[in-house]
Amino acid sequence: MLPVIESLLILQDRDQKIRILRLELKNLPEERTSLDTRLAAGSNQLNSVKGRGRDIELEKKKLEMEAQAKRDSIAKFRMQQFQTRKNEEFQALTNEIKRFEADIEKIEDHEIELMEEAEKFKGLIADADKEYAQTKAHTERQIVEIATKIKAIEGQLIELEAERAKLAEGIDEDLLYQYNRLFINKGGLAVVALEHETCMGCHMKLTTQTAVRVKGNKEILNCEQCGRILYYSE
Ligand SMILES: [Zn+2]
């Protein structure tokens, strides 16, 4: 194999590694965002369950106050009954008392329902709290992992790019230009092997004449179909 082909193959290997790492680096912030979104969704869900729990407590308190107000009114009606001498007024107060007592009964039934619901929500909130704590711990660990990964990749890239620059220095400028264009335009594969007279880049058969010249390992030749740089190794 021509020494320059060997250099190009090492260069290509580093370029491929750089390409993969850059792609990974590009996708990591997106992963980070999706983790943030998951965390926020979990928090919203928890808050919504807690909010419903709080609403039930407030409703219960409101009903308690309503019932107490009605009890106070009944006490007042009873006082008024003591004071009145009119039969008609006495009867009217009795009716009011009955009406209020019926109201209180309804309120108390509703209170019992709410108490049962509140009990149910206590369990739901406890479950949601536990679930969110787990999600949060897990997600935060992943976020730290991503940050560590970004740092590691950035470090690797600095090293690879320095190595790449050094390698490129030793390669003829025109050839390097050709290689760079091929690497960009041919999916990160600029230098390919010749196997069974076939280009391993585009998988087309070469003419026998070109194949023989490639096998001679004395000159740099390109695939007649895709233009990639060819090499032959036994
Ligand atoms: Zn080809």
PDB file of N, CA and C and ligand atoms in Angstrom, residues 199 201-203 223 225-228, ligand 1:
ATOM      1  N   CYS A 199     -15.451  -1.717  -6.248  1.00  0.00           N
ATOM      2  CA  CYS A 199     -15.253  -0.600  -5.317  1.00  0.00           C
ATOM      3  C   CYS A 199     -16.123  -0.836  -4.085  1.00  0.00           C
ATOM      4  N   GLY A 201     -16.938   1.268  -1.994  1.00  0.00           N
ATOM      5  CA  GLY A 201     -17.731   2.466  -1.664  1.00  0.00           C
ATOM      6  C   GLY A 201     -19.089   2.401  -2.342  1.00  0.00           C
ATOM      7  N   CYS A 202     -19.079   2.160  -3.681  1.00  0.00           N
ATOM      8  CA  CYS A 202     -20.342   2.169  -4.425  1.00  0.00           C
ATOM      9  C   CYS A 202     -20.749   0.769  -4.897  1.00  0.00           C
ATOM     10  N   HIS A 203     -19.855  -0.191  -4.659  1.00  0.00           N
ATOM     11  CA  HIS A 203     -20.121  -1.604  -5.002  1.00  0.00           C
ATOM     12  C   HIS A 203     -20.315  -1.848  -6.506  1.00  0.00           C
ATOM     13  N   CYS A 223     -12.292   5.588  -8.160  1.00  0.00           N
ATOM     14  CA  CYS A 223     -13.330   4.722  -8.714  1.00  0.00           C
ATOM     15  C   CYS A 223     -13.954   5.422  -9.914  1.00  0.00           C
ATOM     16  N   GLN A 225     -16.844   5.080 -11.030  1.00  0.00           N
ATOM     17  CA  GLN A 225     -18.263   5.364 -10.794  1.00  0.00           C
ATOM     18  C   GLN A 225     -18.478   6.477  -9.761  1.00  0.00           C
ATOM     19  N   CYS A 226     -17.855   6.313  -8.592  1.00  0.00           N
ATOM     20  CA  CYS A 226     -18.165   7.251  -7.511  1.00  0.00           C
ATOM     21  C   CYS A 226     -17.039   8.238  -7.226  1.00  0.00           C
ATOM     22  N   GLY A 227     -15.881   7.992  -7.799  1.00  0.00           N
ATOM     23  CA  GLY A 227     -14.780   8.936  -7.626  1.00  0.00           C
ATOM     24  C   GLY A 227     -13.967   8.747  -6.362  1.00  0.00           C
ATOM     25  N   ARG A 228     -14.348   7.778  -5.527  1.00  0.00           N
ATOM     26  CA  ARG A 228     -13.602   7.576  -4.269  1.00  0.00           C
ATOM     27  C   ARG A 228     -12.179   7.107  -4.566  1.00  0.00           C
TER      28      ARG A 228
HETATM   29 ZN    ZN B   1     -17.034   3.495  -6.329  1.00  0.00          ZN
END
